[in-house]
PDB file of C-alpha atoms and ligand atoms in Angstrom:
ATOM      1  CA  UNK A   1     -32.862   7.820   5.851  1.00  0.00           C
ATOM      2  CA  UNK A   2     -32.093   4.160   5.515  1.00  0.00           C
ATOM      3  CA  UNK A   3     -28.949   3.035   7.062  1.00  0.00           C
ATOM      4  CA  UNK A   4     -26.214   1.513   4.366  1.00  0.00           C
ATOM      5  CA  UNK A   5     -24.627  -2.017   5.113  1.00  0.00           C
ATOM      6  CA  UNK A   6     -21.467  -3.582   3.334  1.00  0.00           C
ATOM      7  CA  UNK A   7     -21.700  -7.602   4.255  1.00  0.00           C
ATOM      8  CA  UNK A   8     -18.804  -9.555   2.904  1.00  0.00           C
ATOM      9  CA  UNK A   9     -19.605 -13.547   2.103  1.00  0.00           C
ATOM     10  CA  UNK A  10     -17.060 -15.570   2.377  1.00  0.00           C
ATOM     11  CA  UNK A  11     -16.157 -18.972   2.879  1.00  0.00           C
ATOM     12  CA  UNK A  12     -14.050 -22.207   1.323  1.00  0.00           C
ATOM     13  CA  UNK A  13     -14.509 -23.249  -2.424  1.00  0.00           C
ATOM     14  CA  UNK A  14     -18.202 -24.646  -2.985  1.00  0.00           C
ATOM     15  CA  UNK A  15     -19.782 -23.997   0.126  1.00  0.00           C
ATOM     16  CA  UNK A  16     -22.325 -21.992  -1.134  1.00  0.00           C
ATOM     17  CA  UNK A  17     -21.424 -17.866  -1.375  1.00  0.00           C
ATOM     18  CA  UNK A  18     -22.737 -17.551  -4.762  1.00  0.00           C
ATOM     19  CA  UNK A  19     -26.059 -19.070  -3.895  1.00  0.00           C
ATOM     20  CA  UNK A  20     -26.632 -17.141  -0.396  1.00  0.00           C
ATOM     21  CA  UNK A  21     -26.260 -13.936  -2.731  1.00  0.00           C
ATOM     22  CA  UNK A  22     -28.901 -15.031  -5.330  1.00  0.00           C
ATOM     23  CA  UNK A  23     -31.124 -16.406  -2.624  1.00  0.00           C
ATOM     24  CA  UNK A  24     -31.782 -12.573  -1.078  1.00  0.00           C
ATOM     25  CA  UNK A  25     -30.942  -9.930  -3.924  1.00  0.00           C
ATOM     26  CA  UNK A  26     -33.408  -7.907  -4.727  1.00  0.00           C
ATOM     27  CA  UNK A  27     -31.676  -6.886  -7.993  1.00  0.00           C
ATOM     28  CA  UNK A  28     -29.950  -9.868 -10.690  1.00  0.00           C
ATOM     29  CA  UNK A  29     -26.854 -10.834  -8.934  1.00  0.00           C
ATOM     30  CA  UNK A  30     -23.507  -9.468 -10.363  1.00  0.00           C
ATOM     31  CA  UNK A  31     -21.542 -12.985 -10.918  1.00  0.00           C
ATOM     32  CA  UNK A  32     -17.902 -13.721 -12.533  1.00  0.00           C
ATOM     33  CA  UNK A  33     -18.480 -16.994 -12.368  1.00  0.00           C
ATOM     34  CA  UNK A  34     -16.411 -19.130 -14.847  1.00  0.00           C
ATOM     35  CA  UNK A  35     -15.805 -22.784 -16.065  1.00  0.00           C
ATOM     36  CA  UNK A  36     -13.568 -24.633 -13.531  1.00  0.00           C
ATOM     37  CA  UNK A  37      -9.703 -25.637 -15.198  1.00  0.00           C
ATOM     38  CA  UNK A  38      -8.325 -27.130 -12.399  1.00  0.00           C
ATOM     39  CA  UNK A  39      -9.127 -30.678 -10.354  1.00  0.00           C
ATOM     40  CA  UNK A  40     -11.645 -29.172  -8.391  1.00  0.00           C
ATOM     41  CA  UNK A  41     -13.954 -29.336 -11.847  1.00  0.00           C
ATOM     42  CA  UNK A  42     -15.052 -32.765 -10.596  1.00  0.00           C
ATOM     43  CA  UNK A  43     -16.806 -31.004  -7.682  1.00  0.00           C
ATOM     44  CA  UNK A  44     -18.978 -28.866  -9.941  1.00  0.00           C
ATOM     45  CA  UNK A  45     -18.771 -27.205 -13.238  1.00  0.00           C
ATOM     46  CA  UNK A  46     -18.334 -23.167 -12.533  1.00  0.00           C
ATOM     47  CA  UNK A  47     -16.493 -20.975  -9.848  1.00  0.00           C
ATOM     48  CA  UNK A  48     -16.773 -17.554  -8.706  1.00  0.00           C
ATOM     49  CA  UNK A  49     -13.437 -16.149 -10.105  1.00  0.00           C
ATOM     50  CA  UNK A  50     -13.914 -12.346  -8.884  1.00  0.00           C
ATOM     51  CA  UNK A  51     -17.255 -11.357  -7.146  1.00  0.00           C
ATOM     52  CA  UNK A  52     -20.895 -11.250  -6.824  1.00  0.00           C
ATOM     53  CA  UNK A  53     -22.456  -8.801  -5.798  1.00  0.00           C
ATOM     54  CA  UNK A  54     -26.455  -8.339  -4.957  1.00  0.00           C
ATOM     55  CA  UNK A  55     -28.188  -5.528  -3.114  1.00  0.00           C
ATOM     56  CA  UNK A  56     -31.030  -6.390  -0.576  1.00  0.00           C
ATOM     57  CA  UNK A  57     -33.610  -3.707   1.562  1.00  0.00           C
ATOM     58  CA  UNK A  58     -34.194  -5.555   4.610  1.00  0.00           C
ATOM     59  CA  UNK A  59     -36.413  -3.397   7.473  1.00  0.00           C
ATOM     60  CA  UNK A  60     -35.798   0.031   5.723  1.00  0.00           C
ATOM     61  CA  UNK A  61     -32.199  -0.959   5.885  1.00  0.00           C
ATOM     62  CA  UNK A  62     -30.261  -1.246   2.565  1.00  0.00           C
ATOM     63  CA  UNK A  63     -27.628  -4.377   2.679  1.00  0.00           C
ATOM     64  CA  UNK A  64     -24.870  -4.559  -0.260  1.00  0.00           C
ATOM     65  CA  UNK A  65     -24.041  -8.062  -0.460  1.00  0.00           C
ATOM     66  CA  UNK A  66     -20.260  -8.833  -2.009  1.00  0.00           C
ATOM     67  CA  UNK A  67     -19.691 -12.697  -2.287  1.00  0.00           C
ATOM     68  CA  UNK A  68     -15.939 -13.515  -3.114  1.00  0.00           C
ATOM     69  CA  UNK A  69     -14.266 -16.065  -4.816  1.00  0.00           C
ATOM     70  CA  UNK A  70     -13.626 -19.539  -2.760  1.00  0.00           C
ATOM     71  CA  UNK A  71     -10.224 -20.463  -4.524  1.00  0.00           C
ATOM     72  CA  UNK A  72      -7.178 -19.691  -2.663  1.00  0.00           C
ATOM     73  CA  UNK A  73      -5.640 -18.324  -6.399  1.00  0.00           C
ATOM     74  CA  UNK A  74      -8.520 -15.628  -6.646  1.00  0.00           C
ATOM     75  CA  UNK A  75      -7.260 -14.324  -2.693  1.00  0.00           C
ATOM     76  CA  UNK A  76      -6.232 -11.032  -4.527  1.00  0.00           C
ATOM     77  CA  UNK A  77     -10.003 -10.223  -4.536  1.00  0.00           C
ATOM     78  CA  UNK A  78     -10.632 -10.089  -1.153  1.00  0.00           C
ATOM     79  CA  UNK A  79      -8.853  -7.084   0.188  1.00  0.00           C
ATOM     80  CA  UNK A  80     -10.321  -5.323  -2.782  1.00  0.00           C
ATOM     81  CA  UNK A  81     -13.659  -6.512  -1.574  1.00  0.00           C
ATOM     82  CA  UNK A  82     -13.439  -5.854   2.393  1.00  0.00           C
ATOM     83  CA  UNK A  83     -12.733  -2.108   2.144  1.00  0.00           C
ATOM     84  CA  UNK A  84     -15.182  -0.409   3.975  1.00  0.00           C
ATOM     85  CA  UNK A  85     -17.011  -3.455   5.321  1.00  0.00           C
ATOM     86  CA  UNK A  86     -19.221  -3.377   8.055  1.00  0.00           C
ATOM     87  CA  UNK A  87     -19.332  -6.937   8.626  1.00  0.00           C
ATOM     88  CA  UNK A  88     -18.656 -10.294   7.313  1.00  0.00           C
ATOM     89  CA  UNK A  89     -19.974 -13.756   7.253  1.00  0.00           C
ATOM     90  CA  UNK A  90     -18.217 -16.726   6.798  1.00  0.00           C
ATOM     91  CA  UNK A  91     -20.275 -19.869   5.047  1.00  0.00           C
ATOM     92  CA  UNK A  92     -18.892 -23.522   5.394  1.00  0.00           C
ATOM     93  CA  UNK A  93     -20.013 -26.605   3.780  1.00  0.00           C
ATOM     94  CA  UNK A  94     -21.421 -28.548   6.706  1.00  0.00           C
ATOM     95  CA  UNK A  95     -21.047 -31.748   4.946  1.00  0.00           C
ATOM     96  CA  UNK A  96     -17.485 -31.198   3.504  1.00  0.00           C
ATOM     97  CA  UNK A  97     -15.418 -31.588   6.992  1.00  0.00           C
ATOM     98  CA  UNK A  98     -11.718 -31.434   5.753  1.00  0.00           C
ATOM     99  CA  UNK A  99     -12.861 -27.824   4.818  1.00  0.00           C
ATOM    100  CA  UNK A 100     -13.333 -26.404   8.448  1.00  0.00           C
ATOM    101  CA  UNK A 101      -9.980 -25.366   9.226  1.00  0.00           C
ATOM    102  CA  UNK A 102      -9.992 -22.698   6.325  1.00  0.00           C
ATOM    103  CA  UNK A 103     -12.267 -20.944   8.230  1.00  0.00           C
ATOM    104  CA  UNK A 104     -10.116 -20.044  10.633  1.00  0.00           C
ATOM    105  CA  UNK A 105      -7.742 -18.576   8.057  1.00  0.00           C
ATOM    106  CA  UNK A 106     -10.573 -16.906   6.934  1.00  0.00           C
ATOM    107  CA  UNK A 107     -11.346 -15.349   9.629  1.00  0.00           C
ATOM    108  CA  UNK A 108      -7.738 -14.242  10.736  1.00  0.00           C
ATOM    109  CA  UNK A 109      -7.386 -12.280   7.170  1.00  0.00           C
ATOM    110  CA  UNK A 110     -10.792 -10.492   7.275  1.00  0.00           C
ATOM    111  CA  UNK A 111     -10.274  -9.196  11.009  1.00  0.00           C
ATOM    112  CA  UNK A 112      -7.153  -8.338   9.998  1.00  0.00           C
ATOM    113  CA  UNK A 113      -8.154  -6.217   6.801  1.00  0.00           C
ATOM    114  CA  UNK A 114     -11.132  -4.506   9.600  1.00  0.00           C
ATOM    115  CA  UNK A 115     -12.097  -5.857  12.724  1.00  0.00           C
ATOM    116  CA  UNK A 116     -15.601  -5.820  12.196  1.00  0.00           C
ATOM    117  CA  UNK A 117     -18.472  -8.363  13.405  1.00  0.00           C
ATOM    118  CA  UNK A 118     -18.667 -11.431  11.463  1.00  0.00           C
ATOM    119  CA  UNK A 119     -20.703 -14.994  12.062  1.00  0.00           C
ATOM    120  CA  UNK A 120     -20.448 -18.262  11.159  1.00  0.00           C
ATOM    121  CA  UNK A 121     -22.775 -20.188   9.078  1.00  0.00           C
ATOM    122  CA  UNK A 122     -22.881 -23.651   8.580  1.00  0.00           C
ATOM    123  CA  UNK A 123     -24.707 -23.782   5.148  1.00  0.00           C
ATOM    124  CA  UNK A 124     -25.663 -27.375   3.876  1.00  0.00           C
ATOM    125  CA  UNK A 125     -27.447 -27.892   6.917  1.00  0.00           C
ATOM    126  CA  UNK A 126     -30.622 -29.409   4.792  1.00  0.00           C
ATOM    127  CA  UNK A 127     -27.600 -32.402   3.133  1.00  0.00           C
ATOM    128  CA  UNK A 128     -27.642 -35.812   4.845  1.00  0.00           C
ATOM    129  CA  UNK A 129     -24.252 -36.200   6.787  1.00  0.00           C
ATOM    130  CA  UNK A 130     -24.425 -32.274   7.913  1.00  0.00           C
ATOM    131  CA  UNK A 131     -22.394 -31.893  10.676  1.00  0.00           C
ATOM    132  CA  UNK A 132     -24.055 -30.679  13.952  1.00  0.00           C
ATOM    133  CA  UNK A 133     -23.470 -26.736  15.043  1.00  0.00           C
ATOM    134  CA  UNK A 134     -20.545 -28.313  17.569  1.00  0.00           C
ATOM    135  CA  UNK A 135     -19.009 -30.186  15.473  1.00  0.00           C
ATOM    136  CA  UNK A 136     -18.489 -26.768  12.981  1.00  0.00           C
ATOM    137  CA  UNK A 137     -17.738 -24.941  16.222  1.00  0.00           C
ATOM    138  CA  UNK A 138     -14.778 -27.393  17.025  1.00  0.00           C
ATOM    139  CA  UNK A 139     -13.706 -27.695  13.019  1.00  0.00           C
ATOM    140  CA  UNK A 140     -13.576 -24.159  13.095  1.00  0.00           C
ATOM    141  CA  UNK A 141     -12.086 -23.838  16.213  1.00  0.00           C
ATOM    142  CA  UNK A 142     -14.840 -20.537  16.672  1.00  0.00           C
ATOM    143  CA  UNK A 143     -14.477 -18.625  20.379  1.00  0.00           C
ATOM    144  CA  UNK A 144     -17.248 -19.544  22.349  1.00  0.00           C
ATOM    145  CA  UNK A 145     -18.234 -15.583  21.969  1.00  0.00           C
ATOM    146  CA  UNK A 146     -18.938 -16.308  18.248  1.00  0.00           C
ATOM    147  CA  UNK A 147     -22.125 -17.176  16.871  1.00  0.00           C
ATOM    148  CA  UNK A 148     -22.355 -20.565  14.619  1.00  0.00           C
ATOM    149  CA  UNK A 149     -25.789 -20.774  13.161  1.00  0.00           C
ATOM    150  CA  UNK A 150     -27.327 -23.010  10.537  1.00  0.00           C
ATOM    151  CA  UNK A 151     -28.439 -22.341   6.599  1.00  0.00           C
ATOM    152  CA  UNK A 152     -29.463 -23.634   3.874  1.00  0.00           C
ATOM    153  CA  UNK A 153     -28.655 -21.029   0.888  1.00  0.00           C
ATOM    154  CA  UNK A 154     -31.149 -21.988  -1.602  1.00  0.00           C
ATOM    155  CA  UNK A 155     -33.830 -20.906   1.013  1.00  0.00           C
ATOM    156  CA  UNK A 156     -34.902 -17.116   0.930  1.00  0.00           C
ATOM    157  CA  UNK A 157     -36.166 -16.965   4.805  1.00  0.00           C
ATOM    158  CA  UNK A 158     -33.058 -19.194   5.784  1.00  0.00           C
ATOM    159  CA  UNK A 159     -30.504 -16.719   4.408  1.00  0.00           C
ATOM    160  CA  UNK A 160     -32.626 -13.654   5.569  1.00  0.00           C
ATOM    161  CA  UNK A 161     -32.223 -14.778   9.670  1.00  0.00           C
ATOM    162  CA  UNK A 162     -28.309 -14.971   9.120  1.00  0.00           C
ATOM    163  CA  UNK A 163     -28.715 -11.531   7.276  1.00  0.00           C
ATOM    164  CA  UNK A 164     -30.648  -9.946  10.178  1.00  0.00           C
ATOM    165  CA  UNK A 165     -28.435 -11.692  13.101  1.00  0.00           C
ATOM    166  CA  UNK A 166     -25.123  -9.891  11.451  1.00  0.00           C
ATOM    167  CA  UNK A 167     -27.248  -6.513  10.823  1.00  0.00           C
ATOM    168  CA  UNK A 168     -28.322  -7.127  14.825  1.00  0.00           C
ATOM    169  CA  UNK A 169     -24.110  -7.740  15.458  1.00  0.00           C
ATOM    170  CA  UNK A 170     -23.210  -4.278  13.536  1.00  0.00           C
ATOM    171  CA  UNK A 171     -25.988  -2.104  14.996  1.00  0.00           C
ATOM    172  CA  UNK A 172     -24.313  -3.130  18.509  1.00  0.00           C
ATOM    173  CA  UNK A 173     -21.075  -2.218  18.073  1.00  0.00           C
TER     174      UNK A 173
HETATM  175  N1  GTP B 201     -28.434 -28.747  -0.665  1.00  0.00           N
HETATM  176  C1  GTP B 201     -27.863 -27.545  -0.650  1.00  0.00           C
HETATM  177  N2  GTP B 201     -27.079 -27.170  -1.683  1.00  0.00           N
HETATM  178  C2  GTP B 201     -26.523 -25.942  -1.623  1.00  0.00           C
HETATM  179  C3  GTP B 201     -26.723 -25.057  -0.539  1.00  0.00           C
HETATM  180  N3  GTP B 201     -26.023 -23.930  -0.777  1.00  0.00           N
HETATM  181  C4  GTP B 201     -25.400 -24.092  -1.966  1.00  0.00           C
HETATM  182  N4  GTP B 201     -25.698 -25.307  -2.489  1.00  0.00           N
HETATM  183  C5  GTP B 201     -25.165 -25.889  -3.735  1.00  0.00           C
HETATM  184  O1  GTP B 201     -23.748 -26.012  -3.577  1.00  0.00           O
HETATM  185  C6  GTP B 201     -23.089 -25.768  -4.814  1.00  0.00           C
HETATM  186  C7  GTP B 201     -22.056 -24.652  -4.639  1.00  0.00           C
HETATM  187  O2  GTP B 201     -22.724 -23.424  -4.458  1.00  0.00           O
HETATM  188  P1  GTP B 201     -22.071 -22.047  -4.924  1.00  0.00           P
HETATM  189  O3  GTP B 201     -23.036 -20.977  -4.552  1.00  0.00           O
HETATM  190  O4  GTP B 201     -21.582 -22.113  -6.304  1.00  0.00           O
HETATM  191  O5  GTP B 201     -20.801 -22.014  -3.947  1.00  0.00           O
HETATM  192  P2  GTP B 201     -19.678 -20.890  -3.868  1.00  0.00           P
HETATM  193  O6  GTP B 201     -19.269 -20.817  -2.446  1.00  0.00           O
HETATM  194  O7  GTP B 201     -20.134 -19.634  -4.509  1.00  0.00           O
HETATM  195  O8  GTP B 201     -18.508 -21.556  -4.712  1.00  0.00           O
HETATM  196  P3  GTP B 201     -17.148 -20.861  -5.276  1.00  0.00           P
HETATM  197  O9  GTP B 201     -17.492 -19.522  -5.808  1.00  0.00           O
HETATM  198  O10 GTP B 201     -16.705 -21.793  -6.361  1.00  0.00           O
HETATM  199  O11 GTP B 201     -16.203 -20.854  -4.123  1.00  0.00           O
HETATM  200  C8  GTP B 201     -24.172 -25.430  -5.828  1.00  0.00           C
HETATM  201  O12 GTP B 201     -24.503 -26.617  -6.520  1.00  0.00           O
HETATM  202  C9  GTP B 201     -25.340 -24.980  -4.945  1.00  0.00           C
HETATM  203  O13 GTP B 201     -26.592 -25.172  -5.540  1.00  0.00           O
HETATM  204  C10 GTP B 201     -27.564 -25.499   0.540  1.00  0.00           C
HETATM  205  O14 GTP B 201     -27.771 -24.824   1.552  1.00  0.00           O
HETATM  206  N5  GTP B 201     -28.096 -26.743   0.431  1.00  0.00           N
HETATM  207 MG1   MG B 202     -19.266 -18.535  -5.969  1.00  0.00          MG
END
């Protein structure tokens, strides 16, 4: 029988959850995304306000994929989201620096909901101005036992490795 995997995506405002989702799923992604009321609606036009959800078979293994909102006011969601998680992975705009330190955060509340393996990706990696795997390492302030690897959402194979390397991180534990 195929083994069942919850994966939580998460990650600051606009760096790229939504996309990672509809990149892999198999099925049409489940999105709430909605028009954007507050200043951030210079950035782009719509926001994730509650999920997304998409469903992927990778190796005979059967990944659910729950994306959650990036703004702080939709935080409500996540707790909701990370019951029963197996694993999480955290996505950060590589161009969009001042946004680094929220990972942290991130990371604190997730571990804290179920300390479960989780990986860092710094998505964007294809934009001009990325910033390199150490310089997300350092912004992030990630342990040195975490692993930081690169993306670039909109790419099916790109979003599969990061899949597969947080599949490889649960099987382990
Ligand atoms: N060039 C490039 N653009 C990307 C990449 N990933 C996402 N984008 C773009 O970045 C923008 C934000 O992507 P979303 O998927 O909406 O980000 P999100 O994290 O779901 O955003 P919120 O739900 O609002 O927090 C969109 O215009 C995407 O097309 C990537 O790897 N490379
Ligand atoms: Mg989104």
């Amino acid at each position: 029988m195929s083994r069942i995997y919850k994966v939580i995506v998460t990650g600051p405002f606009n760096s790229g959850k939504t996309a990672f989702v509809k990149s892999i799923s198999d099925i049409d992604v489940v999105t709430t995304e909605r028009r954007i009321t507050t200043e951030d609606r210079g950035i782009k036009a719509e926001t994730t306000v509650a999920m997304d959800y998409g469903r992927v078979e990778i190796n005979d293994r059967i990944v659910h994929l729950h994306g959650t909102p990036g703004q702080a006011r939709f935080d409500f969601m996540w707790e909701i989201l990370a019951t029963e998680m197996d694993g999480f992975i955290v996505l950060v705009d590589s161009t969009d620096r001042p946004s680094f330190p929220e990972v942290g955060q991130l990371i604190r509340q997730f571990s804290g909901f179920h300390a479960v393996p989780y990986l860092i990706v710094a998505n964007k990696s294809d934009l001009e101005g990325a910033a390199t795997l150490s310089e997300v390492r350092r912004g992030t302030e990630a342990g040195s036992d975490i692993t930081v690897m690169p993306c670039i959402a909109l790419q099916k194979s790109s979003v599969r490795q990061v899949l597969l390397q947080i599949l490889e991180l649960i099987d382990k534990q």
